[in-house]
Amino acid sequence: MRKHLIGTLAVSAALMAAGLVQAQEIKSIKIGTAAAKTGPGAGGAGVTHWPNVKLWVAQVNKGGGILLKSAGNKRVPVELIEYDDRSSNDDAVKAIERLATQDKADFIIAPWGTGANLATAPVFAKYGYPQIAVTSVTDKGPELAKRWPNSFWLLGGGQHMAGSLVELLKKMNAEGKIGKKVAMVHVADGYGLDMVAGARPALKAAGFDVVYDKSYPLGTQDLSPIVNEIKGLNPDAFIAFSYPPDTFGFTEQSKIAGFNPKVFYVGVGGAFPVYRNKFSAATIEGVMGTGGWDVASPKIQDYIKAHKEANGGNEPDAWASSVQYAALEMLQQAIERVGALDRAAVTKELGSGEFDTVIGKLKLKGNVRENPWAVGQWQGGSFYGLSPTNLPGAHTPILKPAWK
Amino acid sequence: MLTTILVASVLLGGAYALMAMGLTLQYGVARIMNLASGETLMGAAFGSFCLFTALQIGPLLSLVLIVPLAFAINWAIYRWLLSPLVRRAKNQGMLEVDSILATFGLLFVIEGAMLAGFGGNYYSYSFLAQPVTLLGHSFGLNRVVAFGVAALVALGLYFGLNRTRYGTAIRAVAVDPVAAGLVAIDVPRAAAFAFALGSALTACGGSLLSMFLTFNASMGVVFTMKALIIVIMGGVGDPRGAVIAAFLLALVETLVAALVDPGLTLAATYLLFVLTLLFRPQGLMGRRA
């Protein structure tokens, strides 16, 4: 009995000491991140990943840091440890390993890109870090979440996004706004393949007449043969599942060729502010693109303002940027609710809690964000979400006017 | 249909020639396989972008500034970075290996500088993006203008190399550096000049391509790859070969994209490349070693 008492005392003293030491020792919360700063992925990560990480760290530290009960109910500033994965999945895996083992990061931000998120998922799981994957277009979210319960998938996949696009076209067709002729082209790489795989069955099921369905290799510099051929087919809707350089190329080439379908849809990059800045708001009026947000909501407006201030005047894009920021807000709120740097508890909270973010109330179901934005459209110089049409703030699509 | 394909491929060929002419000069005369060629191109594209957006100086006007600047910088690079390699190289093979390694490093230096300055974002601006009708079809005026400048540059280079005294000296160095030295040609100077001129041509290409391409700081390697294929296909060291190869490649790509499937353009490019290597390993205009 006595022995037991001493034991208990010793344990509780040790625990108290540990608690005390811990309370004194937490000077900063180490947040690790690895994404592309060089290589082919740098362009995309430079728009959606880095500016939002930068903004979030600045915002959190401006407020004193993340509130931790375990640190004596004090705010602890965030210390960012960043690596360039050079657009290589192997490097991303190594960097995440290093963040977990060498740097002993408290939390790690999920990398940029579908491939990198899939490649690093086992590493996140192995070391028990929550992985809030944003810039990752995959329909496998529910399966991945089952396999790696610490992973969360926020952006949706090709099936959802292409399906949502087809649904919109179907609605426009039913309203007599457009005909049934669709021309579709995609880049022969991750995003393009995923989207077209979702679009083909959806278009077929909806009874559309697909008059053109071809791919082009990554880095094609002259898209005029494709645009000219499609123009000759005179489709009602033009769909390009393209990467930013091709998104710009298709737009410029179509304008030059005078190819002006009623629906003009481009892929990644269509929702980038630089897209509007290059062509002017009048030129891209009515252009649809992958992405969308409730741009009129005050939260998004505040976010745009803060993003510009933190990133030298650069606006966020209208697809993944706000979601990336929301993911970081989720992480902060989950840590604060748990009140300690307890990764298992934070992971649990991420999966079960409801979070108040720039993109509205966010509650994951089976670790996946349900019904994310899929299609948006430029109207009067702003990119508005169109589809899924039941989301708050969804605008009505307009037919594309002639190029200006 | 066929006229569209023809005009489109001629325009694309002009763009490809711009990427490759500088590299072939550098490799042929200075014997430097410049792997940083694409980064030079991107550097000029960023230069044009800045001058256009900040000072409203169009890319055609900015050539006057960018081309001499590229010439000067690359002269310095050759003098301080590459000529020690030339001096210590015992033979051409050793120089090739050393210069590939050195310019590979240079690639990262230039890319890093651009990343520090511009980040990884995509950049693009609109200049002369209006339709112009050629043979009854619409084409981008910027592409037509780029082709026009490419043609002028190629003609200028041809006459410079074949009709002037210094051009003849440069060709002599390309044929045999040792013999050229014996007839009182200042070989190191000619090589430095050729290297700098090659980079100036590449920079000229970068400024022109920036009118219609969307680019970021990490894209240089795409252009280096294309230029390498064209240079090797054309025959190393002969700008005429590079020009012919550029147009051939553009024609094949456009034909395949328009008549077969745009997804096969890359395959067609490499098929043409492999066929050239199989049946004319010295390149279209190359001399047998």
PDB file of N, CA, C and O in Angstrom, chain A residues 306-335:
ATOM      1  N   ALA A 306      -6.638  40.408 -47.300  1.00  0.00           N
ATOM      2  CA  ALA A 306      -5.478  39.996 -46.494  1.00  0.00           C
ATOM      3  C   ALA A 306      -4.432  39.319 -47.371  1.00  0.00           C
ATOM      4  O   ALA A 306      -3.229  39.538 -47.210  1.00  0.00           O
ATOM      5  N   HIS A 307      -4.891  38.496 -48.316  1.00  0.00           N
ATOM      6  CA  HIS A 307      -3.983  37.780 -49.219  1.00  0.00           C
ATOM      7  C   HIS A 307      -3.164  38.774 -50.036  1.00  0.00           C
ATOM      8  O   HIS A 307      -1.957  38.614 -50.224  1.00  0.00           O
ATOM      9  N   LYS A 308      -3.823  39.814 -50.515  1.00  0.00           N
ATOM     10  CA  LYS A 308      -3.121  40.818 -51.313  1.00  0.00           C
ATOM     11  C   LYS A 308      -2.070  41.536 -50.469  1.00  0.00           C
ATOM     12  O   LYS A 308      -0.951  41.783 -50.920  1.00  0.00           O
ATOM     13  N   GLU A 309      -2.457  41.864 -49.226  1.00  0.00           N
ATOM     14  CA  GLU A 309      -1.528  42.583 -48.359  1.00  0.00           C
ATOM     15  C   GLU A 309      -0.295  41.745 -48.032  1.00  0.00           C
ATOM     16  O   GLU A 309       0.824  42.243 -48.004  1.00  0.00           O
ATOM     17  N   ALA A 310      -0.511  40.438 -47.796  1.00  0.00           N
ATOM     18  CA  ALA A 310       0.602  39.582 -47.382  1.00  0.00           C
ATOM     19  C   ALA A 310       1.470  39.149 -48.558  1.00  0.00           C
ATOM     20  O   ALA A 310       2.585  38.680 -48.363  1.00  0.00           O
ATOM     21  N   ASN A 311       0.964  39.283 -49.780  1.00  0.00           N
ATOM     22  CA  ASN A 311       1.692  38.737 -50.918  1.00  0.00           C
ATOM     23  C   ASN A 311       1.950  39.771 -52.003  1.00  0.00           C
ATOM     24  O   ASN A 311       1.800  39.489 -53.204  1.00  0.00           O
ATOM     25  N   GLY A 312       2.321  40.955 -51.586  1.00  0.00           N
ATOM     26  CA  GLY A 312       2.732  41.972 -52.544  1.00  0.00           C
ATOM     27  C   GLY A 312       1.672  42.318 -53.573  1.00  0.00           C
ATOM     28  O   GLY A 312       1.985  42.516 -54.741  1.00  0.00           O
ATOM     29  N   GLY A 313       0.406  42.351 -53.157  1.00  0.00           N
ATOM     30  CA  GLY A 313      -0.642  42.772 -54.078  1.00  0.00           C
ATOM     31  C   GLY A 313      -1.236  41.656 -54.919  1.00  0.00           C
ATOM     32  O   GLY A 313      -2.169  41.889 -55.667  1.00  0.00           O
ATOM     33  N   ASN A 314      -0.681  40.441 -54.798  1.00  0.00           N
ATOM     34  CA  ASN A 314      -1.210  39.331 -55.600  1.00  0.00           C
ATOM     35  C   ASN A 314      -2.517  38.801 -55.020  1.00  0.00           C
ATOM     36  O   ASN A 314      -2.599  38.480 -53.844  1.00  0.00           O
ATOM     37  N   GLU A 315      -3.517  38.677 -55.891  1.00  0.00           N
ATOM     38  CA  GLU A 315      -4.801  38.129 -55.462  1.00  0.00           C
ATOM     39  C   GLU A 315      -4.729  36.602 -55.399  1.00  0.00           C
ATOM     40  O   GLU A 315      -3.950  35.994 -56.118  1.00  0.00           O
ATOM     41  N   PRO A 316      -5.576  35.991 -54.576  1.00  0.00           N
ATOM     42  CA  PRO A 316      -5.643  34.529 -54.595  1.00  0.00           C
ATOM     43  C   PRO A 316      -6.408  34.056 -55.832  1.00  0.00           C
ATOM     44  O   PRO A 316      -7.171  34.815 -56.416  1.00  0.00           O
ATOM     45  N   ASP A 317      -6.190  32.804 -56.218  1.00  0.00           N
ATOM     46  CA  ASP A 317      -6.979  32.256 -57.325  1.00  0.00           C
ATOM     47  C   ASP A 317      -8.336  31.833 -56.779  1.00  0.00           C
ATOM     48  O   ASP A 317      -8.525  31.737 -55.565  1.00  0.00           O
ATOM     49  N   ALA A 318      -9.285  31.585 -57.679  1.00  0.00           N
ATOM     50  CA  ALA A 318     -10.662  31.336 -57.250  1.00  0.00           C
ATOM     51  C   ALA A 318     -10.982  29.846 -57.153  1.00  0.00           C
ATOM     52  O   ALA A 318     -12.131  29.450 -57.173  1.00  0.00           O
ATOM     53  N   TRP A 319      -9.951  29.005 -57.088  1.00  0.00           N
ATOM     54  CA  TRP A 319     -10.228  27.587 -56.936  1.00  0.00           C
ATOM     55  C   TRP A 319      -9.666  27.076 -55.605  1.00  0.00           C
ATOM     56  O   TRP A 319     -10.383  26.950 -54.618  1.00  0.00           O
ATOM     57  N   ALA A 320      -8.354  26.797 -55.570  1.00  0.00           N
ATOM     58  CA  ALA A 320      -7.803  26.081 -54.428  1.00  0.00           C
ATOM     59  C   ALA A 320      -7.260  26.983 -53.322  1.00  0.00           C
ATOM     60  O   ALA A 320      -7.092  26.542 -52.193  1.00  0.00           O
ATOM     61  N   SER A 321      -6.963  28.248 -53.641  1.00  0.00           N
ATOM     62  CA  SER A 321      -6.310  29.118 -52.656  1.00  0.00           C
ATOM     63  C   SER A 321      -7.110  29.226 -51.363  1.00  0.00           C
ATOM     64  O   SER A 321      -6.587  29.002 -50.275  1.00  0.00           O
ATOM     65  N   SER A 322      -8.402  29.570 -51.486  1.00  0.00           N
ATOM     66  CA  SER A 322      -9.204  29.776 -50.278  1.00  0.00           C
ATOM     67  C   SER A 322      -9.379  28.463 -49.514  1.00  0.00           C
ATOM     68  O   SER A 322      -9.483  28.460 -48.290  1.00  0.00           O
ATOM     69  N   VAL A 323      -9.387  27.344 -50.245  1.00  0.00           N
ATOM     70  CA  VAL A 323      -9.527  26.039 -49.587  1.00  0.00           C
ATOM     71  C   VAL A 323      -8.249  25.706 -48.818  1.00  0.00           C
ATOM     72  O   VAL A 323      -8.288  25.186 -47.703  1.00  0.00           O
ATOM     73  N   GLN A 324      -7.097  26.051 -49.432  1.00  0.00           N
ATOM     74  CA  GLN A 324      -5.822  25.834 -48.752  1.00  0.00           C
ATOM     75  C   GLN A 324      -5.772  26.646 -47.455  1.00  0.00           C
ATOM     76  O   GLN A 324      -5.359  26.155 -46.406  1.00  0.00           O
ATOM     77  N   TYR A 325      -6.221  27.879 -47.551  1.00  0.00           N
ATOM     78  CA  TYR A 325      -6.222  28.714 -46.352  1.00  0.00           C
ATOM     79  C   TYR A 325      -7.180  28.144 -45.306  1.00  0.00           C
ATOM     80  O   TYR A 325      -6.862  28.074 -44.116  1.00  0.00           O
ATOM     81  N   ALA A 326      -8.348  27.693 -45.765  1.00  0.00           N
ATOM     82  CA  ALA A 326      -9.337  27.110 -44.853  1.00  0.00           C
ATOM     83  C   ALA A 326      -8.766  25.868 -44.160  1.00  0.00           C
ATOM     84  O   ALA A 326      -9.017  25.639 -42.971  1.00  0.00           O
ATOM     85  N   ALA A 327      -7.968  25.082 -44.897  1.00  0.00           N
ATOM     86  CA  ALA A 327      -7.366  23.887 -44.312  1.00  0.00           C
ATOM     87  C   ALA A 327      -6.450  24.262 -43.148  1.00  0.00           C
ATOM     88  O   ALA A 327      -6.406  23.580 -42.119  1.00  0.00           O
ATOM     89  N   LEU A 328      -5.721  25.368 -43.319  1.00  0.00           N
ATOM     90  CA  LEU A 328      -4.817  25.804 -42.260  1.00  0.00           C
ATOM     91  C   LEU A 328      -5.598  26.357 -41.068  1.00  0.00           C
ATOM     92  O   LEU A 328      -5.216  26.160 -39.912  1.00  0.00           O
ATOM     93  N   GLU A 329      -6.717  27.020 -41.381  1.00  0.00           N
ATOM     94  CA  GLU A 329      -7.589  27.486 -40.287  1.00  0.00           C
ATOM     95  C   GLU A 329      -8.129  26.299 -39.491  1.00  0.00           C
ATOM     96  O   GLU A 329      -8.214  26.338 -38.263  1.00  0.00           O
ATOM     97  N   MET A 330      -8.492  25.242 -40.242  1.00  0.00           N
ATOM     98  CA  MET A 330      -8.979  24.018 -39.582  1.00  0.00           C
ATOM     99  C   MET A 330      -7.934  23.481 -38.621  1.00  0.00           C
ATOM    100  O   MET A 330      -8.239  23.121 -37.483  1.00  0.00           O
ATOM    101  N   LEU A 331      -6.693  23.443 -39.107  1.00  0.00           N
ATOM    102  CA  LEU A 331      -5.609  22.906 -38.285  1.00  0.00           C
ATOM    103  C   LEU A 331      -5.463  23.718 -36.997  1.00  0.00           C
ATOM    104  O   LEU A 331      -5.395  23.153 -35.893  1.00  0.00           O
ATOM    105  N   GLN A 332      -5.456  25.032 -37.145  1.00  0.00           N
ATOM    106  CA  GLN A 332      -5.317  25.892 -35.965  1.00  0.00           C
ATOM    107  C   GLN A 332      -6.464  25.661 -34.979  1.00  0.00           C
ATOM    108  O   GLN A 332      -6.242  25.484 -33.775  1.00  0.00           O
ATOM    109  N   GLN A 333      -7.702  25.642 -35.498  1.00  0.00           N
ATOM    110  CA  GLN A 333      -8.852  25.480 -34.608  1.00  0.00           C
ATOM    111  C   GLN A 333      -8.832  24.120 -33.915  1.00  0.00           C
ATOM    112  O   GLN A 333      -9.163  24.007 -32.735  1.00  0.00           O
ATOM    113  N   ALA A 334      -8.409  23.094 -34.657  1.00  0.00           N
ATOM    114  CA  ALA A 334      -8.352  21.756 -34.060  1.00  0.00           C
ATOM    115  C   ALA A 334      -7.318  21.708 -32.940  1.00  0.00           C
ATOM    116  O   ALA A 334      -7.562  21.143 -31.872  1.00  0.00           O
ATOM    117  N   ILE A 335      -6.151  22.334 -33.180  1.00  0.00           N
ATOM    118  CA  ILE A 335      -5.104  22.337 -32.147  1.00  0.00           C
ATOM    119  C   ILE A 335      -5.609  23.079 -30.908  1.00  0.00           C
ATOM    120  O   ILE A 335      -5.433  22.638 -29.771  1.00  0.00           O
TER     121      ILE A 335
END
